[in-house]
Amino acid sequence: MVGMAIPTLRELRSAVLASAEPEAAVAALREAGYAGGDAVLAAFEQWLGETGPEPVDRADSRDLSMDEFAERTGDFFRNAGWGEVKFSEEDAEGVAVVEIDNCWETRDEVSGPAGCQITTGMLAAFFGHVAGYPVAVLETHCGSADHSSCRFLLGNTEMMNYKWEEMR
């Protein structure tokens, strides 16, 4: 993870899940992830600048094509220890998909409710800042719950509410 070691985040995640009511713990972890989204985006744009063809102090992620953005973001998160991150579009409804194999939140045995609460919040902030509008994130599969990877849908709030109702 960027800015804080993953073992530290795992310990904090476990402590929050163990010390609070499940719904409150999940909400707190998502908010913590969201709060860190700006710092992750800043680190990503600094990394883009440093690793680009012509190194600069910081690059703007919005200057990349969709294919370049997907590739570079996947490289960045993998290098930061998040796992293998892949991006795609689910359908023509404006929904993006993020899949993470070997996700840091599920890599080891996890206690508490299944789910990547910190990652969900961070993805909402990160992609919302890149998109320039609020992005809602819905985790549809979790690697800690008998799935091979974690899968997240990203889109506007109305679409994610529709997807949530569709899944129920």
Coordinates of C-alpha atoms in Angstrom, one line a residue:
M1 CA 0.0 0.0 0.0
V2 CA 1.1 3.5 -0.6
G3 CA 2.1 5.5 2.5
M4 CA 1.6 2.8 5.1
A5 CA 2.9 -0.7 5.2
I6 CA 0.4 -3.4 4.3
P7 CA 1.0 -5.4 7.6
T8 CA 0.1 -2.3 9.5
L9 CA -3.1 -1.8 7.6
R10 CA -4.0 -5.5 8.1
E11 CA -3.5 -5.1 11.9
L12 CA -5.6 -1.9 12.0
R13 CA -8.3 -3.6 9.9
S14 CA -8.4 -6.6 12.2
A15 CA -8.5 -4.4 15.3
V16 CA -11.4 -2.3 13.9
L17 CA -13.4 -5.3 12.9
A18 CA -12.9 -6.9 16.3
S19 CA -13.7 -3.9 18.4
A20 CA -16.8 -2.5 16.8
E21 CA -20.3 -3.6 15.7
P22 CA -19.9 -5.2 12.2
E23 CA -21.8 -2.5 10.3
A24 CA -20.0 0.3 12.1
A25 CA -16.6 -1.3 11.5
V26 CA -17.3 -1.8 7.8
A27 CA -18.4 1.8 7.4
A28 CA -15.3 3.1 9.4
L29 CA -12.9 1.1 7.2
R30 CA -14.6 2.3 4.0
E31 CA -14.3 5.9 5.2
A32 CA -10.7 5.3 6.1
G33 CA -10.0 4.0 2.6
Y34 CA -11.9 7.0 1.0
A35 CA -9.9 9.4 3.1
G36 CA -6.6 7.9 1.7
G37 CA -7.7 8.2 -1.9
D38 CA -6.2 11.6 -2.5
A39 CA -2.8 10.5 -1.2
V40 CA -2.9 7.4 -3.4
L41 CA -3.8 9.5 -6.4
A42 CA -1.0 11.9 -5.6
A43 CA 1.5 9.0 -5.3
F44 CA 0.2 7.5 -8.5
E45 CA 0.7 10.8 -10.4
Q46 CA 4.2 11.2 -8.9
W47 CA 5.0 7.6 -9.9
L48 CA 3.7 8.3 -13.4
G49 CA 6.0 11.3 -13.8
E50 CA 9.0 9.4 -12.4
T51 CA 8.5 6.3 -14.6
G52 CA 7.3 7.9 -17.8
P53 CA 9.3 8.2 -21.0
E54 CA 10.4 11.7 -20.0
P55 CA 10.6 11.9 -16.2
V56 CA 8.8 14.9 -14.6
D57 CA 7.9 15.7 -11.0
R58 CA 4.3 14.7 -11.5
A59 CA 2.1 13.6 -14.4
D60 CA -1.7 14.1 -14.8
S61 CA -3.4 10.7 -15.0
R62 CA -6.2 12.3 -17.1
D63 CA -3.6 12.7 -19.9
L64 CA -3.5 9.0 -20.5
S65 CA -5.6 7.0 -22.9
M66 CA -7.9 4.5 -21.4
D67 CA -5.6 1.6 -22.3
E68 CA -2.5 3.4 -21.0
F69 CA -4.4 4.3 -17.8
A70 CA -5.5 0.7 -17.2
E71 CA -2.0 -0.6 -17.8
R72 CA -0.2 2.0 -15.7
T73 CA -2.6 1.9 -12.9
G74 CA -2.4 -1.9 -12.8
D75 CA 1.5 -1.7 -12.7
F76 CA 1.3 1.0 -9.9
F77 CA -1.0 -1.0 -7.6
R78 CA 0.9 -4.3 -8.2
N79 CA 4.2 -2.5 -7.3
A80 CA 2.6 -1.1 -4.2
G81 CA 1.6 -4.6 -3.0
W82 CA -2.1 -4.6 -3.8
G83 CA -2.1 -7.7 -6.0
E84 CA -2.7 -8.1 -9.7
V85 CA -5.1 -5.4 -10.7
K86 CA -7.1 -5.5 -14.0
F87 CA -9.5 -3.0 -15.4
S88 CA -12.3 -3.5 -17.9
E89 CA -15.8 -2.4 -18.8
E90 CA -18.8 -4.6 -17.8
D91 CA -21.3 -3.4 -20.3
A92 CA -22.5 -0.4 -22.3
E93 CA -24.1 1.1 -19.1
G94 CA -21.0 3.0 -18.1
V95 CA -19.8 0.5 -15.5
A96 CA -16.1 -0.2 -15.0
V97 CA -14.8 -3.3 -13.5
V98 CA -11.7 -3.7 -11.3
E99 CA -10.5 -7.2 -10.5
I100 CA -7.7 -7.9 -8.0
D101 CA -6.1 -11.3 -7.8
N102 CA -4.2 -11.8 -4.5
C103 CA -5.7 -8.7 -3.0
W104 CA -3.8 -7.4 0.1
E105 CA -7.0 -7.3 2.2
T106 CA -7.6 -11.0 1.6
R107 CA -4.1 -12.4 1.1
D108 CA -3.9 -13.8 4.6
E109 CA -6.6 -15.2 6.8
V110 CA -9.1 -12.5 7.6
S111 CA -11.3 -12.2 10.7
G112 CA -14.6 -10.4 10.7
P113 CA -17.0 -9.8 7.8
A114 CA -15.7 -10.8 4.4
G115 CA -14.9 -7.9 2.1
C116 CA -12.3 -5.4 1.1
Q117 CA -13.7 -2.4 2.9
I118 CA -10.6 -0.2 2.8
T119 CA -10.0 -1.0 -0.9
T120 CA -13.7 -0.2 -1.7
G121 CA -13.4 3.3 -0.1
M122 CA -10.0 4.0 -1.7
L123 CA -11.2 3.0 -5.2
A124 CA -14.2 5.3 -4.8
A125 CA -12.0 8.3 -4.0
F126 CA -9.2 7.5 -6.4
F127 CA -11.5 7.0 -9.4
G128 CA -13.8 9.8 -8.4
H129 CA -11.0 12.3 -8.5
V130 CA -9.7 10.9 -11.9
A131 CA -13.3 11.0 -13.4
G132 CA -14.1 14.4 -11.9
Y133 CA -17.4 13.3 -10.4
P134 CA -18.4 11.0 -7.5
V135 CA -17.9 7.3 -8.2
A136 CA -19.6 4.6 -6.3
V137 CA -18.0 1.2 -5.8
L138 CA -19.8 -2.1 -5.3
E139 CA -17.7 -5.2 -4.3
T140 CA -19.4 -8.1 -6.0
H141 CA -16.9 -10.9 -5.2
C142 CA -14.4 -11.1 -2.4
G143 CA -11.3 -13.3 -2.5
S144 CA -11.8 -14.2 1.2
A145 CA -15.3 -15.6 0.4
D146 CA -14.4 -18.6 -1.8
H147 CA -13.7 -16.5 -4.9
S148 CA -10.4 -16.5 -6.8
S149 CA -10.3 -12.7 -6.9
C150 CA -11.9 -9.6 -5.6
R151 CA -14.2 -7.9 -8.1
F152 CA -15.6 -4.3 -7.9
L153 CA -18.0 -2.4 -10.1
L154 CA -17.5 1.3 -10.5
G155 CA -20.0 3.9 -11.7
N156 CA -22.3 6.6 -10.7
T157 CA -24.5 6.2 -7.6
E158 CA -27.7 5.6 -9.5
M159 CA -26.1 2.8 -11.6
M160 CA -24.5 1.1 -8.6
N161 CA -27.9 1.3 -6.7
Y162 CA -29.4 -0.5 -9.7
K163 CA -26.7 -3.1 -9.8
W164 CA -27.1 -3.7 -6.0
E165 CA -30.8 -4.2 -6.4
E166 CA -30.2 -6.5 -9.4
M167 CA -27.8 -8.6 -7.3
R168 CA -30.2 -9.0 -4.3

